[in-house]
C-alpha positions as a printed Julia matrix, in Angstrom:
194×3 Matrix{Float64}:
 -174.42  -116.99   85.98
 -173.95  -113.32   85.07
 -173.34  -111.57   81.82
 -170.32  -109.3    81.39
 -169.86  -107.11   78.34
 -166.71  -106.92   76.31
 -167.17  -104.14   73.9
 -170.78  -104.64   72.78
 -170.99  -108.43   72.82
 -172.36  -110.0    76.06
 -170.3   -112.92   77.27
 -171.81  -115.42   79.7
 -169.84  -115.76   82.94
 -170.44  -118.74   85.22
 -169.16  -118.14   88.76
 -170.0   -121.72   89.62
 -167.13  -122.89   87.39
 -164.15  -120.94   88.81
 -161.6   -123.24   87.14
 -163.35  -122.65   83.81
 -163.13  -118.87   84.34
 -159.43  -119.14   85.08
 -158.9   -121.26   81.96
 -160.77  -118.63   79.91
 -158.4   -115.97   81.27
 -155.45  -118.2    80.35
 -156.54  -119.28   76.9
 -158.71  -116.43   75.63
 -157.36  -113.49   77.73
 -161.04  -113.05   78.72
 -161.4   -109.84   80.76
 -164.98  -110.67   81.7
 -163.82  -113.93   83.24
 -161.15  -112.04   85.16
 -163.77  -109.54   86.33
 -165.97  -112.42   87.52
 -163.02  -113.95   89.4
 -162.28  -110.53   90.9
 -165.89  -110.11   92.01
 -165.91  -113.52   93.6
 -162.45  -113.64   95.21
 -161.64  -109.95   95.79
 -163.68  -109.5    98.97
 -162.51  -112.88  100.3
 -158.86  -112.06   99.73
 -159.28  -108.62  101.27
 -160.9   -110.19  104.32
 -158.04  -112.66  104.62
 -155.45  -109.85  104.43
 -157.3   -107.84  107.11
 -157.4   -110.87  109.38
 -153.65  -111.27  108.86
 -153.1   -107.73  110.14
 -152.89  -105.67  106.98
 -154.3   -102.17  106.95
 -157.34  -101.55  104.72
 -155.19   -99.81  102.07
 -152.54  -102.55  102.05
 -155.25  -105.24  101.86
 -156.78  -103.52   98.81
 -153.35  -103.18   97.18
 -152.7   -106.88   97.73
 -156.04  -107.78   96.14
 -155.11  -105.71   93.09
 -151.64  -107.27   92.91
 -153.19  -110.71   93.22
 -155.39  -110.21   90.15
 -152.58  -108.65   88.13
 -150.64  -111.83   88.88
 -153.67  -113.99   88.02
 -153.9   -112.19   84.65
 -150.19  -112.62   83.94
 -149.8   -116.19   85.22
 -153.18  -117.71   84.28
 -151.48  -119.95   81.71
 -149.54  -121.59   84.56
 -152.75  -122.82   86.25
 -153.58  -126.52   85.94
 -156.84  -128.06   87.1
 -154.99  -131.32   87.82
 -152.87  -129.62   90.49
 -155.74  -128.11   92.45
 -158.75  -125.89   92.6
 -158.76  -122.36   91.17
 -159.46  -120.98   94.66
 -156.33  -122.71   96.07
 -154.19  -121.32   93.26
 -155.53  -117.76   93.64
 -155.26  -117.75   97.46
 -151.71  -119.1    97.17
 -150.78  -116.16   94.94
 -152.36  -113.76   97.47
 -150.57  -115.4   100.41
 -147.2   -115.24   98.61
 -147.74  -111.56   97.76
 -148.47  -110.89  101.44
 -145.26  -112.63  102.43
 -143.29  -110.6    99.88
 -144.91  -107.4   101.21
 -143.9   -108.29  104.77
 -140.35  -109.03  103.66
 -140.12  -105.64  101.92
 -141.33  -103.96  105.13
 -138.82  -105.74  107.31
 -135.77  -105.01  105.14
 -133.83  -102.24  106.72
 -130.85  -100.56  105.1
 -127.51  -101.93  106.16
 -125.68   -99.96  108.81
 -121.99  -100.47  109.42
 -121.68  -101.08  113.15
 -118.11   -99.83  113.19
 -119.35   -96.3   112.47
 -122.09   -96.46  115.1
 -121.45   -94.41  118.24
 -122.92   -96.04  121.29
 -122.83   -94.73  124.82
 -120.77   -96.83  127.14
 -122.29   -98.3   130.31
 -118.98   -97.84  132.07
 -118.94   -94.86  134.42
 -116.83   -91.85  133.52
 -113.56   -91.27  135.35
 -115.01   -88.37  137.33
 -117.98   -90.56  138.38
 -115.62   -93.28  139.61
 -113.68   -90.77  141.7
 -116.94   -89.42  143.18
 -118.21   -92.93  143.95
 -114.97   -93.82  145.68
 -115.14   -90.64  147.77
 -118.71   -91.48  148.86
 -117.72   -95.06  149.76
 -114.8    -93.72  151.78
 -117.07   -91.27  153.68
 -119.72   -93.92  154.44
 -117.06   -96.39  155.58
 -115.51   -93.79  157.89
 -118.9    -92.83  159.29
 -119.78   -96.51  159.93
 -116.49   -97.08  161.83
 -117.43   -94.23  164.16
 -120.39   -96.28  165.41
 -120.2    -98.69  168.33
 -119.47  -102.3   167.19
 -122.99  -103.62  168.02
 -124.57  -100.81  165.88
 -122.11  -101.48  163.04
 -123.1   -105.12  163.04
 -126.88  -104.52  162.71
 -126.35  -101.81  160.02
 -124.07  -104.12  158.06
 -126.57  -107.02  158.25
 -129.51  -104.78  157.38
 -128.02  -102.83  154.48
 -125.14  -104.89  153.08
 -126.67  -108.36  153.58
 -130.25  -107.06  153.14
 -131.56  -109.08  156.1
 -134.96  -108.39  157.63
 -134.94  -107.18  161.2
 -136.32  -110.5   162.56
 -133.54  -112.47  160.87
 -130.93  -110.04  162.27
 -132.32  -110.61  165.77
 -132.1   -114.37  165.25
 -128.57  -114.21  163.72
 -127.11  -111.94  166.42
 -129.1   -113.52  169.22
 -130.8   -110.36  170.52
 -134.45  -109.34  170.8
 -136.15  -107.7   167.79
 -136.7   -104.52  169.77
 -132.97  -104.28  170.44
 -132.21  -104.58  166.71
 -134.65  -101.79  165.95
 -133.28   -99.5   168.69
 -129.66  -100.11  167.56
 -130.59   -99.24  163.96
 -132.46   -96.11  165.15
 -129.44   -94.98  167.22
 -127.11   -95.68  164.27
 -129.31   -93.6   161.91
 -129.3    -90.7   164.39
 -125.49   -90.74  164.51
 -124.99   -91.19  160.75
 -127.55   -88.63  159.57
 -125.53   -85.48  160.41
 -122.39   -87.0   158.92
 -123.97   -88.15  155.63
 -127.11   -86.0   155.07
 -125.46   -84.05  152.2
 -125.17   -87.31  150.19
 -128.94   -87.72  149.81
């Protein structure tokens, strides 16, 4: 039990009877009882807020808001409904939820007025892409048929060299040499595209 002073008269404060302190705040508007509740619960509420991810400053603000609410709403507390600690921690939890809701509210933006870049290519890009495709196709048709086949399977169908050899029915070394010969022929025709 500790003594708190209101004006010049010491008032006994029993922190073992938290419900009694809360009732004194409700019935007598006892500031010493509120101070005792604050001393007891303040650090615990701050710790809870920090564990829930609040910054130090926000946690302290929430502790202050909690005890302002306790002062204002003390008359709503009933021992029959639960312990003082449950009632006070519920107030703190609700204030934390309200604080998170205020943070998450963003001003309304009308999406009709929002300019977003299109993923579709521009007309000039489409023309350029078509020209590149045309050049690559023309260069590929200049290759012998057996080289065209291994290039097509390697790059268009993304087959590994061993699978190309199996599919076409030729040795792996032949696949590699056909691809090398094809690269040597295509390089001078398409090197400006890199």
